[in-house]
Amino acid sequence: NEQINLLHSSLIAVHQARSVKEMESLLFHALKKSLYLDWIRIIFNTQSNLNQILESKDQHKILKLPILTSSKTPGIILFARDSRRPFRAEDEELLDQVSEAVSLSISRLIALEESEAIKAQWETTFDAFSEPLCLIDKKQQIIRSNHAMVIATGRPYKDLIGKNPFEIMLSSQSKDIEQLTPPFRRRVDISEDGTQTIYDIFCQWLTDSPQEDYRIVIFRDVTEEARLEKHALESAKMAELGIIGSSIAHELNNPLGGMISFLQLMKMDLKKENPLLEDVVAMETAAKKCKDIIESLLGFARKEGENSESSFFVEDAIHHALKLVEIQTKSMGIQVHWSPQNKTVRVLGNQNQIVQALRNILQNSIEAIERRRTKMDSTGAIGHIHIDTLVKGRHIFITLQDDGDGIPKDALPKIFNPLFSLKKTGLATGLGLTVAFKIINEHKGHLEFSSQLGAGTTARISMESLEL
């Protein structure tokens, strides 16, 4: 009965222990009085203090028993008492049973340590993801999220647990995603308060077991990537337009040159009183205007190095930009008011890029005028673009004002956002104002807009001029 009670108390001590040191202590307190023990040591093969302990053999009688785990011998357990009290056979039998219990318990502790290590590695890996990531159950409630999701949502970790991640991240567009069956990937475009965010959403089963319906969900923010893709597409479109415009311009330049030459010959042969002279002069003027437009297209399409900088006249850039939109303004009956100053202003930079920026702003004005005309069912009264230049010290100020439909006050700060547009869904949004802002900013200039809804918009450009 005494041995059974000792074995029982030993088993309780062993299984209550959460570490090897605690196991030694609890086991020693359970056995020391009945077995007259002085100490108990559990030593693993990786430890080097066994010889030092065995040197005390003169003072103690030491019973050494193996610790067996998974058919291996990771170490030994030592029971020591006064050398005048040798271990009896029944003592050794009892302690042998205790060592078996210790072996089982150490196996449990090793497995627990490995599990804790794996858990720590998994959590570190989980939090290492830079994209918002979470685990959800069959009710689509978060059971674990990483640090990136805490930052993306602005909520504490505790507030995320038990919440629906799609509702938190996608707001009103969450219902369509919640109904999808994993695995799936979807791109969702979210617009709130004028700010657009694009997410690529990945959802996958965590396990193959239908009883454990756990899923892993990743929200990858691809807003910047989408902007770059759109910018690359716009650049490709502009490159193609340049190639096409250049080809057309070259094809038209030669016959136009011939037409102008023959018209000039006809004009030389006609006397001043001839009624046909006025028509020939008008045809020559029109042909020269076409030639100017083609030369503007050639200049716009001409490829120059990104660092190609030289000085040019602001008036020339405005003139070329107006030539590029002249066909549109004439066909739509839009009047362009521009009176260049007698004093020409020279600036440093890439003329073709400034022409592109001015052309994009003018195109924006043309489209705004067309929208207002459509809303008011009017053509003649609406359709004016005023261009003014002003020199102050070392700076040139260019103002472009239209009487289009204007820009809402809350949308004005967002017009340079490449993913924001006032156009209706289905129409090409383009990157006109974004490109214009970028070009002028690269030329160390400044572009700003002011607008009154329903009355028109004013664009103001300031650039540093060169002293002549």
PDB file of N, CA, C and O in Angstrom, residues 194-196 223-224 227-228 230-231 357-358 360-362 364 400 407-422 429-441 445-451 457-462:
ATOM      1  N   GLY A 194     -14.160  60.102 -51.960  1.00  0.00           N
ATOM      2  CA  GLY A 194     -13.310  60.546 -53.061  1.00  0.00           C
ATOM      3  C   GLY A 194     -11.978  59.838 -53.151  1.00  0.00           C
ATOM      4  O   GLY A 194     -11.181  60.121 -54.036  1.00  0.00           O
ATOM      5  N   THR A 195     -11.705  58.911 -52.245  1.00  0.00           N
ATOM      6  CA  THR A 195     -10.449  58.152 -52.257  1.00  0.00           C
ATOM      7  C   THR A 195     -10.719  56.764 -52.813  1.00  0.00           C
ATOM      8  O   THR A 195     -11.640  56.074 -52.369  1.00  0.00           O
ATOM      9  N   GLN A 196      -9.920  56.355 -53.761  1.00  0.00           N
ATOM     10  CA  GLN A 196     -10.106  55.054 -54.396  1.00  0.00           C
ATOM     11  C   GLN A 196      -9.021  54.085 -53.941  1.00  0.00           C
ATOM     12  O   GLN A 196      -7.838  54.413 -53.929  1.00  0.00           O
ATOM     13  N   THR A 223      -3.536  49.420 -55.433  1.00  0.00           N
ATOM     14  CA  THR A 223      -3.903  50.741 -55.952  1.00  0.00           C
ATOM     15  C   THR A 223      -2.756  51.356 -56.746  1.00  0.00           C
ATOM     16  O   THR A 223      -2.937  51.824 -57.873  1.00  0.00           O
ATOM     17  N   GLU A 224      -1.566  51.346 -56.163  1.00  0.00           N
ATOM     18  CA  GLU A 224      -0.410  51.930 -56.842  1.00  0.00           C
ATOM     19  C   GLU A 224      -0.050  51.122 -58.080  1.00  0.00           C
ATOM     20  O   GLU A 224       0.311  51.689 -59.125  1.00  0.00           O
ATOM     21  N   ARG A 227      -2.396  52.038 -60.751  1.00  0.00           N
ATOM     22  CA  ARG A 227      -2.065  53.357 -61.291  1.00  0.00           C
ATOM     23  C   ARG A 227      -0.899  53.281 -62.277  1.00  0.00           C
ATOM     24  O   ARG A 227      -0.926  53.888 -63.350  1.00  0.00           O
ATOM     25  N   LEU A 228       0.121  52.484 -61.914  1.00  0.00           N
ATOM     26  CA  LEU A 228       1.270  52.344 -62.809  1.00  0.00           C
ATOM     27  C   LEU A 228       0.891  51.625 -64.096  1.00  0.00           C
ATOM     28  O   LEU A 228       1.368  51.971 -65.187  1.00  0.00           O
ATOM     29  N   LYS A 230      -2.051  51.693 -65.486  1.00  0.00           N
ATOM     30  CA  LYS A 230      -2.817  52.644 -66.281  1.00  0.00           C
ATOM     31  C   LYS A 230      -1.901  53.674 -66.909  1.00  0.00           C
ATOM     32  O   LYS A 230      -2.086  54.067 -68.076  1.00  0.00           O
ATOM     33  N   HIS A 231      -0.899  54.112 -66.150  1.00  0.00           N
ATOM     34  CA  HIS A 231       0.058  55.082 -66.689  1.00  0.00           C
ATOM     35  C   HIS A 231       0.850  54.471 -67.839  1.00  0.00           C
ATOM     36  O   HIS A 231       1.102  55.139 -68.855  1.00  0.00           O
ATOM     37  N   ALA A 357       1.426  69.115 -71.805  1.00  0.00           N
ATOM     38  CA  ALA A 357       0.712  69.529 -70.591  1.00  0.00           C
ATOM     39  C   ALA A 357      -0.374  70.552 -70.924  1.00  0.00           C
ATOM     40  O   ALA A 357      -1.518  70.437 -70.454  1.00  0.00           O
ATOM     41  N   LEU A 358      -0.034  71.564 -71.753  1.00  0.00           N
ATOM     42  CA  LEU A 358      -1.025  72.576 -72.144  1.00  0.00           C
ATOM     43  C   LEU A 358      -2.154  71.957 -72.942  1.00  0.00           C
ATOM     44  O   LEU A 358      -3.334  72.294 -72.756  1.00  0.00           O
ATOM     45  N   ASN A 360      -3.272  68.891 -72.709  1.00  0.00           N
ATOM     46  CA  ASN A 360      -4.133  68.126 -71.810  1.00  0.00           C
ATOM     47  C   ASN A 360      -5.104  69.038 -71.054  1.00  0.00           C
ATOM     48  O   ASN A 360      -6.273  68.693 -70.868  1.00  0.00           O
ATOM     49  N   ILE A 361      -4.611  70.210 -70.617  1.00  0.00           N
ATOM     50  CA  ILE A 361      -5.481  71.158 -69.907  1.00  0.00           C
ATOM     51  C   ILE A 361      -6.548  71.707 -70.854  1.00  0.00           C
ATOM     52  O   ILE A 361      -7.730  71.823 -70.496  1.00  0.00           O
ATOM     53  N   LEU A 362      -6.140  72.045 -72.094  1.00  0.00           N
ATOM     54  CA  LEU A 362      -7.102  72.531 -73.085  1.00  0.00           C
ATOM     55  C   LEU A 362      -8.147  71.470 -73.412  1.00  0.00           C
ATOM     56  O   LEU A 362      -9.337  71.773 -73.563  1.00  0.00           O
ATOM     57  N   ASN A 364      -9.192  69.168 -71.441  1.00  0.00           N
ATOM     58  CA  ASN A 364     -10.095  69.108 -70.292  1.00  0.00           C
ATOM     59  C   ASN A 364     -11.144  70.216 -70.368  1.00  0.00           C
ATOM     60  O   ASN A 364     -12.327  70.012 -70.051  1.00  0.00           O
ATOM     61  N   LEU A 400      -5.442  79.688 -68.027  1.00  0.00           N
ATOM     62  CA  LEU A 400      -6.375  79.126 -68.997  1.00  0.00           C
ATOM     63  C   LEU A 400      -7.738  79.027 -68.328  1.00  0.00           C
ATOM     64  O   LEU A 400      -7.896  78.291 -67.345  1.00  0.00           O
ATOM     65  N   ILE A 407     -16.051  72.192 -61.645  1.00  0.00           N
ATOM     66  CA  ILE A 407     -15.674  71.039 -60.823  1.00  0.00           C
ATOM     67  C   ILE A 407     -16.272  71.220 -59.435  1.00  0.00           C
ATOM     68  O   ILE A 407     -16.135  72.294 -58.839  1.00  0.00           O
ATOM     69  N   PRO A 408     -16.939  70.184 -58.877  1.00  0.00           N
ATOM     70  CA  PRO A 408     -17.479  70.302 -57.513  1.00  0.00           C
ATOM     71  C   PRO A 408     -16.378  70.622 -56.514  1.00  0.00           C
ATOM     72  O   PRO A 408     -15.226  70.195 -56.672  1.00  0.00           O
ATOM     73  N   LYS A 409     -16.720  71.380 -55.475  1.00  0.00           N
ATOM     74  CA  LYS A 409     -15.738  71.820 -54.487  1.00  0.00           C
ATOM     75  C   LYS A 409     -15.054  70.651 -53.808  1.00  0.00           C
ATOM     76  O   LYS A 409     -13.835  70.665 -53.581  1.00  0.00           O
ATOM     77  N   ASP A 410     -15.827  69.590 -53.479  1.00  0.00           N
ATOM     78  CA  ASP A 410     -15.227  68.447 -52.782  1.00  0.00           C
ATOM     79  C   ASP A 410     -14.356  67.610 -53.694  1.00  0.00           C
ATOM     80  O   ASP A 410     -13.525  66.828 -53.230  1.00  0.00           O
ATOM     81  N   ALA A 411     -14.529  67.759 -55.029  1.00  0.00           N
ATOM     82  CA  ALA A 411     -13.731  66.967 -55.978  1.00  0.00           C
ATOM     83  C   ALA A 411     -12.466  67.688 -56.408  1.00  0.00           C
ATOM     84  O   ALA A 411     -11.553  67.063 -56.956  1.00  0.00           O
ATOM     85  N   LEU A 412     -12.384  68.996 -56.167  1.00  0.00           N
ATOM     86  CA  LEU A 412     -11.250  69.788 -56.645  1.00  0.00           C
ATOM     87  C   LEU A 412      -9.902  69.293 -56.124  1.00  0.00           C
ATOM     88  O   LEU A 412      -8.933  69.213 -56.889  1.00  0.00           O
ATOM     89  N   PRO A 413      -9.788  68.898 -54.837  1.00  0.00           N
ATOM     90  CA  PRO A 413      -8.474  68.413 -54.367  1.00  0.00           C
ATOM     91  C   PRO A 413      -8.062  67.064 -54.967  1.00  0.00           C
ATOM     92  O   PRO A 413      -6.927  66.646 -54.793  1.00  0.00           O
ATOM     93  N   LYS A 414      -8.980  66.378 -55.660  1.00  0.00           N
ATOM     94  CA  LYS A 414      -8.688  65.021 -56.129  1.00  0.00           C
ATOM     95  C   LYS A 414      -8.420  64.944 -57.627  1.00  0.00           C
ATOM     96  O   LYS A 414      -8.224  63.855 -58.155  1.00  0.00           O
ATOM     97  N   ILE A 415      -8.437  66.079 -58.336  1.00  0.00           N
ATOM     98  CA  ILE A 415      -8.371  66.022 -59.796  1.00  0.00           C
ATOM     99  C   ILE A 415      -7.030  65.515 -60.316  1.00  0.00           C
ATOM    100  O   ILE A 415      -6.943  65.046 -61.448  1.00  0.00           O
ATOM    101  N   PHE A 416      -5.965  65.602 -59.487  1.00  0.00           N
ATOM    102  CA  PHE A 416      -4.661  65.083 -59.922  1.00  0.00           C
ATOM    103  C   PHE A 416      -4.481  63.611 -59.569  1.00  0.00           C
ATOM    104  O   PHE A 416      -3.442  63.018 -59.872  1.00  0.00           O
ATOM    105  N   ASN A 417      -5.473  63.027 -58.908  1.00  0.00           N
ATOM    106  CA  ASN A 417      -5.433  61.596 -58.600  1.00  0.00           C
ATOM    107  C   ASN A 417      -5.696  60.821 -59.880  1.00  0.00           C
ATOM    108  O   ASN A 417      -6.745  60.986 -60.511  1.00  0.00           O
ATOM    109  N   PRO A 418      -4.763  59.963 -60.324  1.00  0.00           N
ATOM    110  CA  PRO A 418      -4.941  59.261 -61.601  1.00  0.00           C
ATOM    111  C   PRO A 418      -6.125  58.310 -61.618  1.00  0.00           C
ATOM    112  O   PRO A 418      -6.562  57.889 -62.677  1.00  0.00           O
ATOM    113  N   LEU A 419      -6.640  57.939 -60.434  1.00  0.00           N
ATOM    114  CA  LEU A 419      -7.764  57.004 -60.379  1.00  0.00           C
ATOM    115  C   LEU A 419      -9.080  57.719 -60.088  1.00  0.00           C
ATOM    116  O   LEU A 419     -10.077  57.085 -59.770  1.00  0.00           O
ATOM    117  N   PHE A 420      -9.074  59.060 -60.217  1.00  0.00           N
ATOM    118  CA  PHE A 420     -10.298  59.823 -59.966  1.00  0.00           C
ATOM    119  C   PHE A 420     -10.728  60.503 -61.258  1.00  0.00           C
ATOM    120  O   PHE A 420      -9.909  61.015 -62.018  1.00  0.00           O
ATOM    121  N   SER A 421     -12.031  60.495 -61.528  1.00  0.00           N
ATOM    122  CA  SER A 421     -12.543  61.137 -62.727  1.00  0.00           C
ATOM    123  C   SER A 421     -13.979  61.577 -62.493  1.00  0.00           C
ATOM    124  O   SER A 421     -14.735  60.930 -61.762  1.00  0.00           O
ATOM    125  N   LEU A 422     -14.341  62.693 -63.141  1.00  0.00           N
ATOM    126  CA  LEU A 422     -15.717  63.183 -63.081  1.00  0.00           C
ATOM    127  C   LEU A 422     -16.548  62.665 -64.241  1.00  0.00           C
ATOM    128  O   LEU A 422     -17.741  62.937 -64.320  1.00  0.00           O
ATOM    129  N   THR A 429     -11.175  57.463 -68.865  1.00  0.00           N
ATOM    130  CA  THR A 429     -10.816  58.469 -67.862  1.00  0.00           C
ATOM    131  C   THR A 429      -9.510  59.170 -68.226  1.00  0.00           C
ATOM    132  O   THR A 429      -9.371  60.362 -68.026  1.00  0.00           O
ATOM    133  N   GLY A 430      -8.534  58.448 -68.768  1.00  0.00           N
ATOM    134  CA  GLY A 430      -7.264  59.068 -69.126  1.00  0.00           C
ATOM    135  C   GLY A 430      -6.492  59.546 -67.910  1.00  0.00           C
ATOM    136  O   GLY A 430      -6.912  59.409 -66.778  1.00  0.00           O
ATOM    137  N   LEU A 431      -5.338  60.146 -68.199  1.00  0.00           N
ATOM    138  CA  LEU A 431      -4.494  60.673 -67.126  1.00  0.00           C
ATOM    139  C   LEU A 431      -4.068  62.095 -67.465  1.00  0.00           C
ATOM    140  O   LEU A 431      -2.976  62.518 -67.093  1.00  0.00           O
ATOM    141  N   GLY A 432      -4.952  62.826 -68.180  1.00  0.00           N
ATOM    142  CA  GLY A 432      -4.566  64.130 -68.704  1.00  0.00           C
ATOM    143  C   GLY A 432      -4.036  65.092 -67.672  1.00  0.00           C
ATOM    144  O   GLY A 432      -2.910  65.585 -67.788  1.00  0.00           O
ATOM    145  N   LEU A 433      -4.826  65.384 -66.635  1.00  0.00           N
ATOM    146  CA  LEU A 433      -4.393  66.357 -65.640  1.00  0.00           C
ATOM    147  C   LEU A 433      -3.262  65.819 -64.787  1.00  0.00           C
ATOM    148  O   LEU A 433      -2.400  66.582 -64.338  1.00  0.00           O
ATOM    149  N   THR A 434      -3.255  64.508 -64.541  1.00  0.00           N
ATOM    150  CA  THR A 434      -2.152  63.907 -63.780  1.00  0.00           C
ATOM    151  C   THR A 434      -0.835  64.069 -64.518  1.00  0.00           C
ATOM    152  O   THR A 434       0.184  64.441 -63.937  1.00  0.00           O
ATOM    153  N   VAL A 435      -0.860  63.806 -65.847  1.00  0.00           N
ATOM    154  CA  VAL A 435       0.345  63.959 -66.658  1.00  0.00           C
ATOM    155  C   VAL A 435       0.768  65.427 -66.717  1.00  0.00           C
ATOM    156  O   VAL A 435       1.957  65.756 -66.596  1.00  0.00           O
ATOM    157  N   ALA A 436      -0.215  66.326 -66.868  1.00  0.00           N
ATOM    158  CA  ALA A 436       0.103  67.757 -66.913  1.00  0.00           C
ATOM    159  C   ALA A 436       0.756  68.215 -65.612  1.00  0.00           C
ATOM    160  O   ALA A 436       1.759  68.952 -65.620  1.00  0.00           O
ATOM    161  N   PHE A 437       0.192  67.788 -64.485  1.00  0.00           N
ATOM    162  CA  PHE A 437       0.759  68.146 -63.178  1.00  0.00           C
ATOM    163  C   PHE A 437       2.182  67.617 -63.044  1.00  0.00           C
ATOM    164  O   PHE A 437       3.082  68.325 -62.571  1.00  0.00           O
ATOM    165  N   LYS A 438       2.392  66.364 -63.478  1.00  0.00           N
ATOM    166  CA  LYS A 438       3.720  65.751 -63.369  1.00  0.00           C
ATOM    167  C   LYS A 438       4.744  66.502 -64.232  1.00  0.00           C
ATOM    168  O   LYS A 438       5.864  66.774 -63.792  1.00  0.00           O
ATOM    169  N   ILE A 439       4.355  66.835 -65.463  1.00  0.00           N
ATOM    170  CA  ILE A 439       5.287  67.534 -66.369  1.00  0.00           C
ATOM    171  C   ILE A 439       5.670  68.894 -65.799  1.00  0.00           C
ATOM    172  O   ILE A 439       6.851  69.257 -65.742  1.00  0.00           O
ATOM    173  N   ILE A 440       4.671  69.662 -65.365  1.00  0.00           N
ATOM    174  CA  ILE A 440       4.944  71.009 -64.857  1.00  0.00           C
ATOM    175  C   ILE A 440       5.748  70.937 -63.566  1.00  0.00           C
ATOM    176  O   ILE A 440       6.648  71.750 -63.323  1.00  0.00           O
ATOM    177  N   ASN A 441       5.445  69.946 -62.742  1.00  0.00           N
ATOM    178  CA  ASN A 441       6.205  69.776 -61.498  1.00  0.00           C
ATOM    179  C   ASN A 441       7.663  69.437 -61.794  1.00  0.00           C
ATOM    180  O   ASN A 441       8.578  69.915 -61.107  1.00  0.00           O
ATOM    181  N   GLY A 445       7.759  73.918 -61.901  1.00  0.00           N
ATOM    182  CA  GLY A 445       6.647  74.852 -61.968  1.00  0.00           C
ATOM    183  C   GLY A 445       5.543  74.447 -61.014  1.00  0.00           C
ATOM    184  O   GLY A 445       5.672  73.498 -60.229  1.00  0.00           O
ATOM    185  N   HIS A 446       4.449  75.167 -61.079  1.00  0.00           N
ATOM    186  CA  HIS A 446       3.319  74.911 -60.182  1.00  0.00           C
ATOM    187  C   HIS A 446       2.022  75.009 -60.982  1.00  0.00           C
ATOM    188  O   HIS A 446       1.850  75.934 -61.790  1.00  0.00           O
ATOM    189  N   LEU A 447       1.125  74.050 -60.767  1.00  0.00           N
ATOM    190  CA  LEU A 447      -0.173  74.020 -61.441  1.00  0.00           C
ATOM    191  C   LEU A 447      -1.267  73.942 -60.391  1.00  0.00           C
ATOM    192  O   LEU A 447      -1.223  73.085 -59.505  1.00  0.00           O
ATOM    193  N   GLU A 448      -2.248  74.855 -60.496  1.00  0.00           N
ATOM    194  CA  GLU A 448      -3.366  74.824 -59.571  1.00  0.00           C
ATOM    195  C   GLU A 448      -4.657  75.160 -60.316  1.00  0.00           C
ATOM    196  O   GLU A 448      -4.621  75.829 -61.364  1.00  0.00           O
ATOM    197  N   PHE A 449      -5.776  74.679 -59.775  1.00  0.00           N
ATOM    198  CA  PHE A 449      -7.074  74.890 -60.398  1.00  0.00           C
ATOM    199  C   PHE A 449      -8.015  75.557 -59.401  1.00  0.00           C
ATOM    200  O   PHE A 449      -7.975  75.282 -58.198  1.00  0.00           O
ATOM    201  N   SER A 450      -8.865  76.427 -59.922  1.00  0.00           N
ATOM    202  CA  SER A 450      -9.995  76.955 -59.156  1.00  0.00           C
ATOM    203  C   SER A 450     -11.220  76.814 -60.047  1.00  0.00           C
ATOM    204  O   SER A 450     -11.114  76.894 -61.278  1.00  0.00           O
ATOM    205  N   SER A 451     -12.367  76.595 -59.428  1.00  0.00           N
ATOM    206  CA  SER A 451     -13.547  76.311 -60.239  1.00  0.00           C
ATOM    207  C   SER A 451     -14.813  76.698 -59.507  1.00  0.00           C
ATOM    208  O   SER A 451     -14.856  76.716 -58.265  1.00  0.00           O
ATOM    209  N   THR A 457     -13.920  76.756 -65.106  1.00  0.00           N
ATOM    210  CA  THR A 457     -12.707  76.377 -64.373  1.00  0.00           C
ATOM    211  C   THR A 457     -11.540  77.228 -64.858  1.00  0.00           C
ATOM    212  O   THR A 457     -11.447  77.554 -66.043  1.00  0.00           O
ATOM    213  N   THR A 458     -10.634  77.530 -63.946  1.00  0.00           N
ATOM    214  CA  THR A 458      -9.434  78.300 -64.274  1.00  0.00           C
ATOM    215  C   THR A 458      -8.207  77.507 -63.850  1.00  0.00           C
ATOM    216  O   THR A 458      -8.113  77.057 -62.702  1.00  0.00           O
ATOM    217  N   ALA A 459      -7.287  77.326 -64.800  1.00  0.00           N
ATOM    218  CA  ALA A 459      -6.014  76.655 -64.513  1.00  0.00           C
ATOM    219  C   ALA A 459      -4.908  77.712 -64.525  1.00  0.00           C
ATOM    220  O   ALA A 459      -4.838  78.531 -65.458  1.00  0.00           O
ATOM    221  N   ARG A 460      -4.052  77.689 -63.504  1.00  0.00           N
ATOM    222  CA  ARG A 460      -2.957  78.656 -63.405  1.00  0.00           C
ATOM    223  C   ARG A 460      -1.631  77.909 -63.339  1.00  0.00           C
ATOM    224  O   ARG A 460      -1.436  77.044 -62.489  1.00  0.00           O
ATOM    225  N   ILE A 461      -0.742  78.285 -64.236  1.00  0.00           N
ATOM    226  CA  ILE A 461       0.603  77.680 -64.323  1.00  0.00           C
ATOM    227  C   ILE A 461       1.622  78.754 -64.042  1.00  0.00           C
ATOM    228  O   ILE A 461       1.559  79.851 -64.622  1.00  0.00           O
ATOM    229  N   SER A 462       2.556  78.447 -63.176  1.00  0.00           N
ATOM    230  CA  SER A 462       3.674  79.384 -62.926  1.00  0.00           C
ATOM    231  C   SER A 462       4.981  78.637 -63.172  1.00  0.00           C
ATOM    232  O   SER A 462       5.150  77.500 -62.726  1.00  0.00           O
TER     233      SER A 462
END
